[in-house]
Tab-separated table of C-alpha atoms in Angstrom:
chain	number	residue	atom	x	y	z
A	844	MET	CA	24.064	6.456	27.091
A	845	PRO	CA	24.605	10.319	26.622
A	846	VAL	CA	28.221	9.889	27.791
A	847	LEU	CA	28.758	6.846	24.986
A	848	LEU	CA	27.258	9.335	22.040
A	849	ALA	CA	29.527	11.696	23.460
A	850	LEU	CA	32.378	10.003	22.758
A	851	LEU	CA	31.211	8.478	19.306
A	852	SER	CA	30.525	11.882	18.058
A	853	PRO	CA	33.333	14.213	16.145
A	854	TRP	CA	32.405	17.202	18.322
A	855	GLY	CA	33.425	15.115	21.711
A	856	SER	CA	35.214	16.793	24.161
A	857	ALA	CA	38.157	14.616	22.036
A	858	GLY	CA	37.190	15.767	18.586
A	859	GLY	CA	36.637	20.173	20.075
A	860	SER	CA	33.687	21.789	20.399
A	861	CYS	CA	31.152	23.390	17.709
A	862	PRO	CA	32.132	27.046	17.008
A	863	PRO	CA	29.254	29.481	18.625
A	864	ARG	CA	27.194	31.041	15.980
A	865	CYS	CA	27.970	27.704	13.314
A	866	VAL	CA	26.020	24.690	12.379
A	867	CYS	CA	27.819	21.403	13.096
A	868	ALA	CA	27.199	18.333	11.256
A	869	SER	CA	29.167	15.255	11.075
A	870	ASN	CA	33.043	16.420	9.057
A	871	ILE	CA	30.940	20.000	8.045
A	872	LEU	CA	31.192	23.344	9.524
A	873	SER	CA	28.972	25.696	8.640
A	874	CYS	CA	29.501	29.355	10.134
A	875	SER	CA	27.461	30.966	6.816
A	876	GLN	CA	26.088	34.378	7.394
A	877	ALA	CA	26.656	34.454	11.094
A	878	VAL	CA	28.301	37.930	11.415
A	879	LEU	CA	31.475	36.358	11.649
A	880	SER	CA	34.847	39.864	11.532
A	881	SER	CA	37.121	36.960	11.794
A	882	VAL	CA	37.612	33.107	11.395
A	883	PRO	CA	36.093	31.146	14.863
A	884	THR	CA	38.997	29.645	16.273
A	885	PRO	CA	39.866	26.665	16.982
A	886	LEU	CA	38.715	24.855	14.552
A	887	PRO	CA	38.008	21.205	14.830
A	888	ARG	CA	40.782	18.942	13.592
A	889	PHE	CA	38.643	16.588	11.646
A	890	THR	CA	36.856	19.522	9.420
A	891	ALA	CA	36.281	18.228	6.066
A	892	VAL	CA	34.235	21.323	4.970
A	893	LEU	CA	34.519	24.658	5.801
A	894	ASP	CA	32.072	27.271	4.694
A	895	LEU	CA	32.607	31.101	6.081
A	896	SER	CA	30.548	32.605	3.241
A	897	HIS	CA	28.258	35.649	4.059
A	898	ASN	CA	29.900	37.374	6.351
A	899	ASN	CA	33.093	40.108	7.249
A	900	VAL	CA	36.111	38.719	6.999
A	901	SER	CA	37.661	41.383	5.215
A	902	ARG	CA	41.518	39.650	5.909
A	903	LEU	CA	42.847	35.851	6.185
A	904	ARG	CA	46.029	36.030	7.163
A	905	ALA	CA	48.755	33.189	7.979
A	906	ASP	CA	47.095	32.133	11.656
A	907	TRP	CA	43.603	31.727	10.593
A	908	ALA	CA	44.279	27.876	11.252
A	909	THR	CA	45.469	27.581	14.592
A	910	GLY	CA	47.005	24.217	13.626
A	911	ARG	CA	47.038	21.407	10.816
A	912	LEU	CA	43.763	20.666	9.200
A	913	ALA	CA	44.404	17.696	7.207
A	914	HIS	CA	41.213	16.738	6.636
A	915	LEU	CA	40.292	19.856	5.242
A	916	HIS	CA	39.136	19.206	1.227
A	917	ALA	CA	36.496	22.768	0.953
A	918	LEU	CA	36.971	26.153	2.197
A	919	LEU	CA	34.137	28.366	1.041
A	920	LEU	CA	34.656	32.226	1.643
A	921	SER	CA	32.392	34.067	-0.805
A	922	HIS	CA	30.866	37.522	-0.095
A	923	ASN	CA	32.909	38.218	3.206
A	924	GLY	CA	34.290	41.923	1.436
A	925	LEU	CA	38.257	39.942	1.470
A	926	SER	CA	40.367	42.627	0.701
A	927	PHE	CA	43.635	40.422	2.124
A	928	VAL	CA	44.495	36.968	1.455
A	929	SER	CA	48.590	36.287	2.995
A	930	THR	CA	50.518	33.958	0.695
A	931	GLU	CA	50.949	31.688	4.106
A	932	ALA	CA	47.054	31.421	4.331
A	933	PHE	CA	46.856	28.063	2.940
A	934	THR	CA	50.194	26.332	4.976
A	935	HIS	CA	47.720	24.763	7.448
A	936	VAL	CA	45.552	23.254	4.857
A	937	PRO	CA	47.922	21.330	1.925
A	938	HIS	CA	44.574	18.633	1.427
A	939	LEU	CA	42.300	22.147	-0.181
A	940	ARG	CA	40.721	20.642	-3.212
A	941	HIS	CA	37.700	23.122	-3.398
A	942	LEU	CA	38.738	26.934	-2.356
A	943	ASP	CA	35.667	29.928	-2.857
A	944	LEU	CA	36.754	33.439	-2.955
A	945	SER	CA	34.321	34.549	-5.411
A	946	SER	CA	32.989	37.857	-4.989
A	947	ASN	CA	34.824	39.586	-3.060
A	948	ARG	CA	37.362	42.741	-3.261
A	949	LEU	CA	40.474	40.915	-3.868
A	950	ARG	CA	43.041	43.491	-6.776
A	951	VAL	CA	45.817	41.520	-6.712
A	952	LEU	CA	47.030	38.047	-7.272
A	953	GLU	CA	50.724	37.893	-5.892
A	954	GLU	CA	53.918	35.925	-6.156
A	955	ASN	CA	52.955	32.658	-4.869
A	956	LEU	CA	50.164	33.172	-3.565
A	957	PHE	CA	48.423	29.637	-3.794
A	958	SER	CA	51.909	27.297	-3.762
A	959	ASP	CA	50.887	25.232	-0.701
A	960	LEU	CA	47.927	24.044	-3.098
A	961	ALA	CA	49.248	21.065	-4.630
A	962	GLU	CA	45.876	19.135	-4.509
A	963	LEU	CA	43.593	21.800	-5.364
A	964	GLU	CA	41.526	21.331	-8.217
A	965	VAL	CA	38.819	23.762	-8.250
A	966	LEU	CA	39.539	27.766	-7.563
A	967	LEU	CA	36.747	30.034	-7.922
A	968	LEU	CA	38.238	33.772	-8.218
A	969	TYR	CA	35.263	35.608	-10.307
A	970	ASN	CA	33.333	38.419	-9.658
A	971	ASN	CA	36.726	40.470	-7.767
A	972	GLU	CA	38.811	43.806	-8.198
A	973	ILE	CA	41.565	41.823	-9.703
A	974	SER	CA	43.372	43.436	-11.846
A	975	SER	CA	47.116	42.112	-11.949
A	976	VAL	CA	48.107	38.622	-12.196
A	977	ASP	CA	51.123	37.279	-10.935
A	978	ARG	CA	52.722	34.777	-13.261
A	979	THR	CA	53.965	32.879	-10.209
A	980	ALA	CA	51.137	33.106	-8.645
A	981	PHE	CA	49.663	29.346	-10.276
A	982	ASP	CA	52.810	27.981	-9.326
A	983	ASN	CA	52.692	24.534	-8.145
A	984	LEU	CA	48.870	24.138	-9.085
A	985	GLY	CA	49.566	20.699	-10.648
A	986	ARG	CA	46.011	18.999	-10.402
A	987	LEU	CA	43.998	22.199	-10.921
A	988	ARG	CA	41.316	21.861	-13.295
A	989	LYS	CA	38.593	24.536	-13.665
A	990	LEU	CA	40.419	28.280	-12.804
A	991	TYR	CA	37.176	31.116	-12.785
A	992	LEU	CA	38.447	34.752	-13.160
A	993	GLY	CA	35.565	36.092	-14.973
A	994	GLN	CA	34.022	39.207	-13.764
A	995	ASN	CA	37.460	41.106	-12.751
A	996	ARG	CA	39.774	43.987	-14.233
A	997	ILE	CA	41.957	41.965	-15.645
A	998	ALA	CA	43.299	43.684	-19.041
A	999	ARG	CA	45.847	41.181	-19.443
A	1000	PHE	CA	46.706	37.526	-18.539
A	1001	PRO	CA	49.688	35.680	-18.979
A	1002	LEU	CA	48.794	33.079	-20.968
A	1003	GLU	CA	52.369	32.164	-21.573
A	1004	LEU	CA	51.407	30.436	-17.443
A	1005	LEU	CA	49.325	28.238	-20.092
A	1006	ARG	CA	51.557	27.512	-23.478
A	1007	ASP	CA	53.871	24.748	-22.804
A	1008	GLY	CA	51.454	22.743	-19.944
A	1009	SER	CA	54.205	22.721	-17.906
A	1010	ARG	CA	52.487	24.706	-15.142
A	1011	LEU	CA	49.033	23.780	-14.973
A	1012	PRO	CA	49.064	20.678	-16.812
A	1013	GLN	CA	45.478	19.312	-15.883
A	1014	LEU	CA	43.993	22.705	-16.382
A	1015	ALA	CA	40.858	21.675	-18.824
A	1016	LEU	CA	38.453	25.195	-18.349
A	1017	LEU	CA	39.596	29.014	-17.888
A	1018	ASP	CA	36.974	31.596	-17.637
A	1019	LEU	CA	38.275	35.011	-18.792
A	1020	SER	CA	34.583	36.798	-18.722
A	1021	ALA	CA	34.011	40.215	-18.105
A	1022	ASN	CA	37.127	41.250	-17.925
A	1023	ARG	CA	38.940	43.875	-19.764
A	1024	LEU	CA	41.022	42.709	-22.672
A	1025	HIS	CA	41.584	44.557	-25.489
A	1026	ASN	CA	43.430	41.886	-27.306
A	1027	VAL	CA	44.490	37.896	-27.429
A	1028	PRO	CA	46.933	36.713	-29.057
A	1029	VAL	CA	45.638	34.170	-31.364
A	1030	GLY	CA	48.117	32.165	-32.463
A	1031	GLU	CA	48.782	31.356	-28.462
A	1032	LEU	CA	45.180	30.738	-27.824
A	1033	GLN	CA	45.622	27.989	-30.812
A	1034	ALA	CA	48.921	26.446	-29.775
A	1035	LEU	CA	47.266	25.440	-26.893
A	1036	PRO	CA	46.186	21.899	-25.663
A	1037	ALA	CA	42.749	20.982	-27.359
A	1038	TRP	CA	40.476	20.293	-23.940
A	1039	LEU	CA	41.270	23.808	-23.169
A	1040	ARG	CA	41.406	25.868	-26.026
A	1041	ASP	CA	37.516	24.555	-26.186
A	1042	ARG	CA	36.775	25.715	-22.813
A	1043	LEU	CA	38.108	28.982	-22.673
A	1044	TYR	CA	35.449	31.516	-22.245
A	1045	LEU	CA	36.235	35.387	-23.878
A	1046	HIS	CA	32.404	36.631	-23.587
A	1047	GLY	CA	32.039	40.520	-21.985
A	1048	ASN	CA	35.150	41.495	-22.805
A	1049	PRO	CA	36.103	44.681	-25.156
A	1050	LEU	CA	38.540	42.831	-27.111
A	1051	ALA	CA	39.685	44.525	-30.753
A	1052	CYS	CA	38.303	43.368	-33.883
A	1053	ASN	CA	40.186	41.720	-36.508
A	1054	CYS	CA	40.159	38.665	-38.782
A	1055	PRO	CA	42.298	35.861	-36.323
A	1056	LEU	CA	39.769	36.448	-33.724
A	1057	PHE	CA	36.526	36.515	-35.907
A	1058	GLN	CA	38.406	32.936	-37.160
A	1059	LEU	CA	38.716	32.028	-34.106
A	1060	VAL	CA	35.307	32.491	-33.042
A	1061	ALA	CA	33.864	31.224	-36.206
A	1062	ARG	CA	35.714	27.419	-35.666
A	1063	GLY	CA	34.124	27.284	-31.958
A	1064	ARG	CA	31.033	27.881	-33.536
A	1065	ARG	CA	31.828	24.887	-36.368
A	1066	ARG	CA	32.811	22.663	-33.636
A	1067	GLN	CA	29.509	23.420	-31.509
A	1068	LEU	CA	31.638	24.459	-28.790
A	1069	SER	CA	29.709	25.810	-25.690
A	1070	ALA	CA	31.750	28.938	-24.681
A	1071	VAL	CA	30.485	30.119	-28.219
A	1072	MET	CA	27.108	28.435	-28.641
A	1073	ASP	CA	26.112	29.506	-25.544
A	1074	PHE	CA	27.576	33.259	-25.640
A	1075	GLN	CA	27.397	34.264	-29.362
A	1076	GLU	CA	25.511	37.341	-28.226
A	1077	GLU	CA	28.278	38.476	-25.518
A	1078	LEU	CA	31.073	37.846	-28.366
A	1079	ARG	CA	31.614	41.591	-29.460
A	1080	CYS	CA	34.374	43.363	-30.474
A	1081	LEU	CA	35.196	46.854	-30.875
A	1082	LEU	CA	35.559	48.052	-34.844
A	1083	PRO	CA	39.334	49.799	-35.492
A	1084	ALA	CA	38.892	53.459	-35.228
A	1085	SER	CA	35.551	53.417	-34.052
A	1086	SER	CA	33.876	52.801	-30.281
A	1087	ALA	CA	31.002	50.895	-32.145
A	1088	SER	CA	30.267	47.380	-30.843
A	1089	VAL	CA	29.617	45.210	-32.961
A	1090	GLY	CA	29.358	41.013	-32.860
A	1091	ILE	CA	32.486	38.997	-33.419
A	1092	LEU	CA	30.492	36.463	-36.035
A	1093	SER	CA	28.838	39.143	-37.796
A	1094	LEU	CA	32.549	39.897	-39.150
A	1095	ALA	CA	32.229	37.755	-42.297
A	1096	GLY	CA	32.294	39.044	-45.548
A	1097	GLN	CA	31.633	43.062	-44.035
A	1098	GLN	CA	33.688	45.861	-44.260
A	1099	PRO	CA	36.010	47.168	-43.110
A	1100	LEU	CA	37.407	44.240	-42.161
A	1101	ASN	CA	35.800	41.786	-44.383
A	1102	CYS	CA	36.591	38.611	-42.840
A	1103	SER	CA	36.743	35.137	-44.569
A	1104	GLU	CA	36.569	32.285	-42.141
A	1105	ALA	CA	39.078	29.391	-41.724
A	1106	GLN	CA	39.173	26.656	-44.036
A	1107	GLU	CA	39.427	23.100	-42.072
A	1108	ALA	CA	41.118	19.784	-43.846
A	1109	VAL	CA	41.472	16.130	-41.743
A	1110	LEU	CA	44.167	14.282	-42.759
A	1111	GLU	CA	45.365	10.869	-41.445
A	1112	ALA	CA	48.741	9.380	-41.537
A	1113	HIS	CA	50.778	6.414	-39.663
A	1114	LEU	CA	54.193	6.720	-37.813
A	1115	GLY	CA	56.901	7.060	-39.611
A	1116	ASP	CA	55.071	8.195	-42.770
A	1117	THR	CA	56.158	11.517	-44.447
A	1118	VAL	CA	53.338	13.947	-45.346
A	1119	THR	CA	52.266	17.318	-47.145
A	1120	LEU	CA	50.347	19.588	-45.533
A	1121	SER	CA	48.493	21.712	-48.289
A	1122	CYS	CA	48.120	25.771	-48.057
A	1123	ASP	CA	45.694	26.681	-50.683
A	1124	THR	CA	45.127	30.116	-50.188
A	1125	ARG	CA	42.998	32.169	-52.410
A	1126	LEU	CA	44.484	35.131	-52.018
A	1127	ARG	CA	46.859	36.919	-55.052
A	1128	GLY	CA	49.700	38.508	-53.920
A	1129	VAL	CA	50.956	37.167	-50.770
A	1130	ARG	CA	52.806	39.003	-49.156
A	1131	ASN	CA	53.784	37.213	-45.845
A	1132	ARG	CA	52.967	32.709	-44.976
A	1133	HIS	CA	54.011	30.744	-41.910
A	1134	TRP	CA	52.742	27.596	-39.987
A	1135	VAL	CA	52.439	27.340	-36.581
A	1136	THR	CA	52.824	23.881	-35.391
A	1137	PRO	CA	49.882	22.116	-32.576
A	1138	GLY	CA	52.874	22.815	-30.248
A	1139	GLY	CA	52.954	26.796	-30.960
A	1140	GLU	CA	56.094	26.644	-33.271
A	1141	ARG	CA	56.156	28.531	-35.771
A	1142	VAL	CA	58.028	27.534	-39.269
A	1143	LEU	CA	58.806	30.593	-41.281
A	1144	GLU	CA	62.283	29.602	-43.510
A	1145	GLU	CA	62.179	27.564	-46.221
A	1146	GLY	CA	63.995	24.458	-45.292
A	1147	GLY	CA	63.080	24.198	-41.139
A	1148	ASN	CA	64.121	22.238	-38.832
A	1149	GLY	CA	63.780	19.131	-37.729
A	1150	SER	CA	60.582	16.670	-39.159
A	1151	ALA	CA	58.914	19.541	-40.371
A	1152	ALA	CA	60.135	22.015	-43.756
A	1153	LEU	CA	58.630	24.887	-45.557
A	1154	LEU	CA	58.387	24.005	-48.740
A	1155	ALA	CA	58.641	26.887	-52.188
A	1156	ASN	CA	55.220	26.482	-53.070
A	1157	GLY	CA	53.802	27.214	-49.141
A	1158	SER	CA	53.091	23.552	-48.092
A	1159	LEU	CA	54.415	21.877	-45.123
A	1160	GLN	CA	56.224	18.575	-45.404
A	1161	LEU	CA	56.417	16.036	-42.113
A	1162	ARG	CA	59.307	13.385	-42.397
A	1163	ALA	CA	59.234	10.615	-39.994
A	1164	LEU	CA	55.834	11.119	-38.092
A	1165	ARG	CA	55.378	10.411	-34.449
A	1166	PRO	CA	52.761	10.409	-31.805
A	1167	GLU	CA	53.286	14.247	-30.888
A	1168	ASP	CA	52.936	15.650	-34.608
A	1169	ALA	CA	49.363	14.738	-33.901
A	1170	GLY	CA	47.300	17.933	-33.489
A	1171	THR	CA	46.047	21.410	-35.778
A	1172	TYR	CA	48.573	22.672	-37.963
A	1173	ALA	CA	48.091	26.173	-39.029
A	1174	CYS	CA	48.815	28.169	-41.760
A	1175	TRP	CA	48.437	31.989	-41.454
A	1176	VAL	CA	48.504	34.065	-44.584
A	1177	ALA	CA	48.662	37.832	-45.466
A	1178	GLY	CA	47.778	38.839	-48.790
A	1179	PRO	CA	47.860	42.884	-49.816
A	1180	LEU	CA	43.939	43.400	-48.767
A	1181	LEU	CA	42.403	40.719	-46.747
A	1182	ASN	CA	43.880	37.927	-44.423
A	1183	GLU	CA	43.373	34.433	-44.054
A	1184	THR	CA	44.002	31.036	-42.312
A	1185	LEU	CA	43.834	27.453	-43.171
A	1186	TYR	CA	44.036	24.616	-40.783
A	1187	VAL	CA	45.120	20.932	-40.897
A	1188	GLU	CA	43.481	18.622	-38.466
A	1189	LEU	CA	46.451	15.508	-38.737
A	1190	LEU	CA	45.608	12.376	-36.883
A	1191	VAL	CA	48.476	10.110	-36.733
A	1192	HIS	CA	47.477	6.841	-36.092
A	1193	ASN	CA	49.721	4.784	-33.398
A	1194	PHE	CA	50.652	1.985	-35.737
A	1195	THR	CA	52.949	1.541	-39.250
A	1196	LEU	CA	50.959	1.586	-42.228
A	1197	HIS	CA	52.953	-2.536	-43.074
A	1198	GLY	CA	52.991	-3.590	-39.181
A	1199	PRO	CA	50.903	-4.393	-36.073
A	1200	HIS	CA	47.597	-3.009	-38.678
A	1201	ASP	CA	48.362	-5.914	-41.237
A	1202	THR	CA	48.581	-8.218	-38.445
A	1203	LEU	CA	45.503	-7.002	-37.212
A	1204	ASN	CA	43.545	-7.168	-39.984
A	1205	THR	CA	44.464	-10.674	-40.642
A	1206	ALA	CA	43.050	-11.725	-36.620
A	1207	TYR	CA	40.215	-10.522	-37.983
A	1208	THR	CA	39.638	-11.715	-40.704
A	1209	THR	CA	40.214	-15.100	-39.477
A	1210	LEU	CA	38.046	-14.339	-36.625
A	1211	VAL	CA	35.175	-13.454	-39.104
A	1212	GLY	CA	36.260	-16.511	-41.298
A	1213	CYS	CA	35.040	-19.078	-37.775
A	1214	ILE	CA	32.040	-17.255	-36.729
A	1215	LEU	CA	30.630	-18.174	-40.849
A	1216	SER	CA	31.955	-21.534	-40.067
A	1217	VAL	CA	29.714	-21.711	-37.103
A	1218	VAL	CA	26.494	-19.689	-38.672
A	1219	LEU	CA	26.809	-22.243	-41.800
A	1220	VAL	CA	26.867	-25.327	-39.624
A	1221	LEU	CA	23.893	-24.468	-37.375
A	1222	ILE	CA	21.774	-23.329	-40.064
A	1223	TYR	CA	23.096	-27.212	-42.062
A	1224	LEU	CA	22.038	-28.662	-38.824
A	1225	TYR	CA	18.773	-27.000	-37.292
A	1226	LEU	CA	17.430	-25.976	-41.238
A	1227	THR	CA	18.046	-28.386	-43.745
A	1228	PRO	CA	14.699	-29.466	-44.315
A	1229	CYS	CA	13.792	-33.379	-43.385
A	1230	ARG	CA	17.446	-34.721	-42.807
A	1231	CYS	CA	16.456	-38.053	-42.418
A	1232	CYS	CA	14.890	-38.575	-46.629
A	1233	CYS	CA	16.257	-41.252	-46.794
A	1234	CYS	CA	15.949	-43.055	-43.683
A	1235	ARG	CA	14.330	-46.100	-44.309
A	1236	GLY	CA	12.575	-48.808	-41.933
A	1237	THR	CA	16.350	-50.388	-41.834
A	1238	GLU	CA	17.294	-48.011	-39.659
A	1239	LYS	CA	15.985	-47.526	-35.812
A	1240	PRO	CA	14.273	-44.240	-35.321
A	1241	PRO	CA	15.115	-42.216	-32.637
A	1242	ALA	CA	13.143	-42.872	-29.234
A	1243	PRO	CA	9.381	-41.495	-28.852
A	1244	ARG	CA	9.785	-37.256	-28.391
A	1245	ASP	CA	5.815	-36.097	-28.449
A	1246	ASP	CA	6.661	-32.639	-26.458
A	1247	SER	CA	10.100	-32.496	-28.585
A	1248	ILE	CA	11.079	-29.040	-29.893
A	1249	ASN	CA	11.474	-30.395	-33.743
A	1250	SER	CA	7.179	-30.855	-33.213
A	1251	SER	CA	4.903	-28.403	-36.042
A	1252	VAL	CA	4.537	-24.896	-34.817
A	1253	LEU	CA	2.418	-24.563	-38.274
A	1254	SER	CA	0.133	-27.150	-38.204
A	1255	THR	CA	-3.248	-26.071	-37.023
A	1256	THR	CA	-4.590	-28.613	-35.907
A	1257	PRO	CA	-4.784	-28.850	-32.146
A	1258	ASN	CA	-3.437	-32.019	-30.410
A	1259	HIS	CA	-5.741	-34.512	-28.602
A	1260	ALA	CA	-5.634	-37.051	-26.467
A	1261	ALA	CA	-6.844	-40.576	-27.333
A	1262	GLY	CA	-10.503	-41.243	-26.631
A	1263	VAL	CA	-11.778	-37.369	-26.300
A	1264	PRO	CA	-15.187	-37.201	-26.120
A	1265	GLY	CA	-16.829	-36.365	-28.683
A	1266	GLU	CA	-13.840	-35.844	-31.032
A	1267	PRO	CA	-14.092	-37.818	-34.456
A	1268	ALA	CA	-11.440	-40.582	-35.134
A	1269	ARG	CA	-8.466	-39.376	-37.748
A	1270	SER	CA	-6.286	-41.641	-39.413
A	1271	ARG	CA	-2.923	-42.979	-38.195
A	1272	SER	CA	-0.084	-43.630	-40.453
A	1273	ALA	CA	-0.104	-46.961	-39.011
A	1274	SER	CA	-2.721	-49.236	-37.351
A	1275	THR	CA	-0.763	-51.610	-35.675
A	1276	THR	CA	3.243	-50.662	-33.654
A	1277	GLY	CA	5.687	-52.550	-36.248
A	1278	PRO	CA	8.190	-54.115	-34.207
A	1279	GLY	CA	11.489	-51.707	-33.387
A	1280	GLN	CA	9.223	-48.575	-34.201
A	1281	ASN	CA	7.897	-47.736	-30.186
A	1282	GLY	CA	4.478	-46.666	-31.706
A	1283	ARG	CA	6.028	-44.399	-33.895
A	1284	PHE	CA	4.970	-43.947	-37.912
A	1285	LYS	CA	7.896	-44.159	-40.167
A	1286	ALA	CA	9.384	-40.821	-40.952
A	1287	GLY	CA	9.308	-39.549	-44.393
A	1288	GLY	CA	6.644	-41.945	-45.193
A	1289	THR	CA	3.054	-42.233	-46.586
A	1290	PRO	CA	-0.322	-42.274	-44.737
A	1291	GLN	CA	-1.386	-45.417	-44.750
A	1292	PRO	CA	-5.170	-45.795	-45.561
A	1293	PRO	CA	-7.507	-46.645	-42.024
A	1294	PRO	CA	-8.325	-50.088	-41.259
A	1295	ARG	CA	-11.270	-51.684	-42.412
A	1296	HIS	CA	-12.541	-53.060	-39.020
A	1297	GLY	CA	-11.782	-51.581	-35.675
A	1298	PRO	CA	-12.215	-48.595	-33.576
A	1299	LYS	CA	-10.242	-45.734	-35.233
A	1300	ALA	CA	-7.901	-44.218	-33.292
A	1301	GLN	CA	-7.080	-40.594	-32.577
A	1302	ARG	CA	-4.134	-38.943	-34.068
A	1303	LYS	CA	-1.516	-37.203	-32.323
A	1304	VAL	CA	-0.002	-33.772	-34.885
A	1305	SER	CA	3.145	-32.484	-33.567
A	1306	ASP	CA	4.896	-35.810	-33.973
A	1307	PRO	CA	8.853	-34.625	-34.243
A	1308	ASP	CA	9.198	-36.429	-37.333
A	1309	SER	CA	6.262	-36.009	-39.319
A	1310	VAL	CA	5.312	-34.145	-42.696
A	1311	SER	CA	4.225	-31.147	-41.045
A	1312	SER	CA	7.464	-30.243	-39.614
A	1313	VAL	CA	8.638	-26.742	-39.408
A	1314	PHE	CA	10.573	-26.466	-42.332
A	1315	SER	CA	9.641	-29.162	-44.159
A	1316	ASP	CA	8.423	-28.752	-47.952
A	1317	THR	CA	5.551	-31.255	-47.770
A	1318	PRO	CA	2.524	-30.785	-47.809
A	1319	ILE	CA	0.937	-30.673	-43.930
A	1320	VAL	CA	-1.259	-33.777	-44.199
A	1321	VAL	CA	-4.356	-33.565	-42.114
């Protein structure tokens, strides 16, 4: 039996042995707080999770993994004093999805540093000493969803990597908090995809106060974004010609900037329509005005190009709408004393106004009509009072159903079996069973008086065709 368990266990001779000072469980290898100065070798080839956190691994060379680790999907290297990572360090782990390099001493993200990790989804680099980020550091990360770069020394992040969405197409969270960012290109941020723009964390940076920054944060507050609502106290900026730090949201109507919140409107249209987006600014003596499309393109000159045209009154006209024309359009207005931004959210319905939309309405109307017809039929069948009001003795009544669901539920007279001792006898509608009536009294008729001679018979109240029917208008007879 021990031999059999050893053969079935992944830590048997076929899979490799558990490294010293590590804990191994199934395909998890934990070497946390093991006072290691290098990665233990050899690593079992079936390892899926490798935890090397809280050690002294200061350098991650290309040969840290002697063989290919095809099953490894999580690598944890936080709290190691790591200061160097080779650009070929991840060649042997192509299926890595979670990489934690947080709380180390990394200073530079070199070119193509993570290019071998095409399946990486979460990258943690917070609490390092990173001050420089190469533009190619995140190339080939087509599946990256979350990038944490908070608590570093980054003075400028190359947001052009995110602008067109081609390099990091699935990125949904970017944390740049607690860095050294002085200015952020608000125009480029507005051009980011909505799912990324709404999860961009900028709190804890020494940002320079300006109205576009205020409008960006105020818009996030109106939309109840967690990046703004959870960190309102940390969203601060430095006033011009001053080292005083103030809350970004407190700039509304305050000197010296006297910023105003951006107006936002919602406009709905259909494919192929022509719409005009108004830039109804309150400013007088406008010196400059331009529009920014959801794709980040600026429309500066009157006439414009393609489907977008700037009109003489400052409005933006969009012709022959396409699905990709939907999004948030920003009108930037520069006045003599104040700047203003107006946003228009354009919703483009994926059908033409007189196309499949009408067909859908017709089908919907037909469906509603069918449902109403069925309901009316059911009402007629079950809610019509006394359907056999004109029936007489010439028609054959239905078979006896003493326990039918058509029996009265409103009658207060209890059912009694015939011949119960001590119970006074009650009148029946007929003292004898008429031919062809099966012992039932005629429906809709008037109860007959009791016979003058003979024993009195007991009355059974819950007769299905009695005058005490649930929906009958005839008073209950007892």
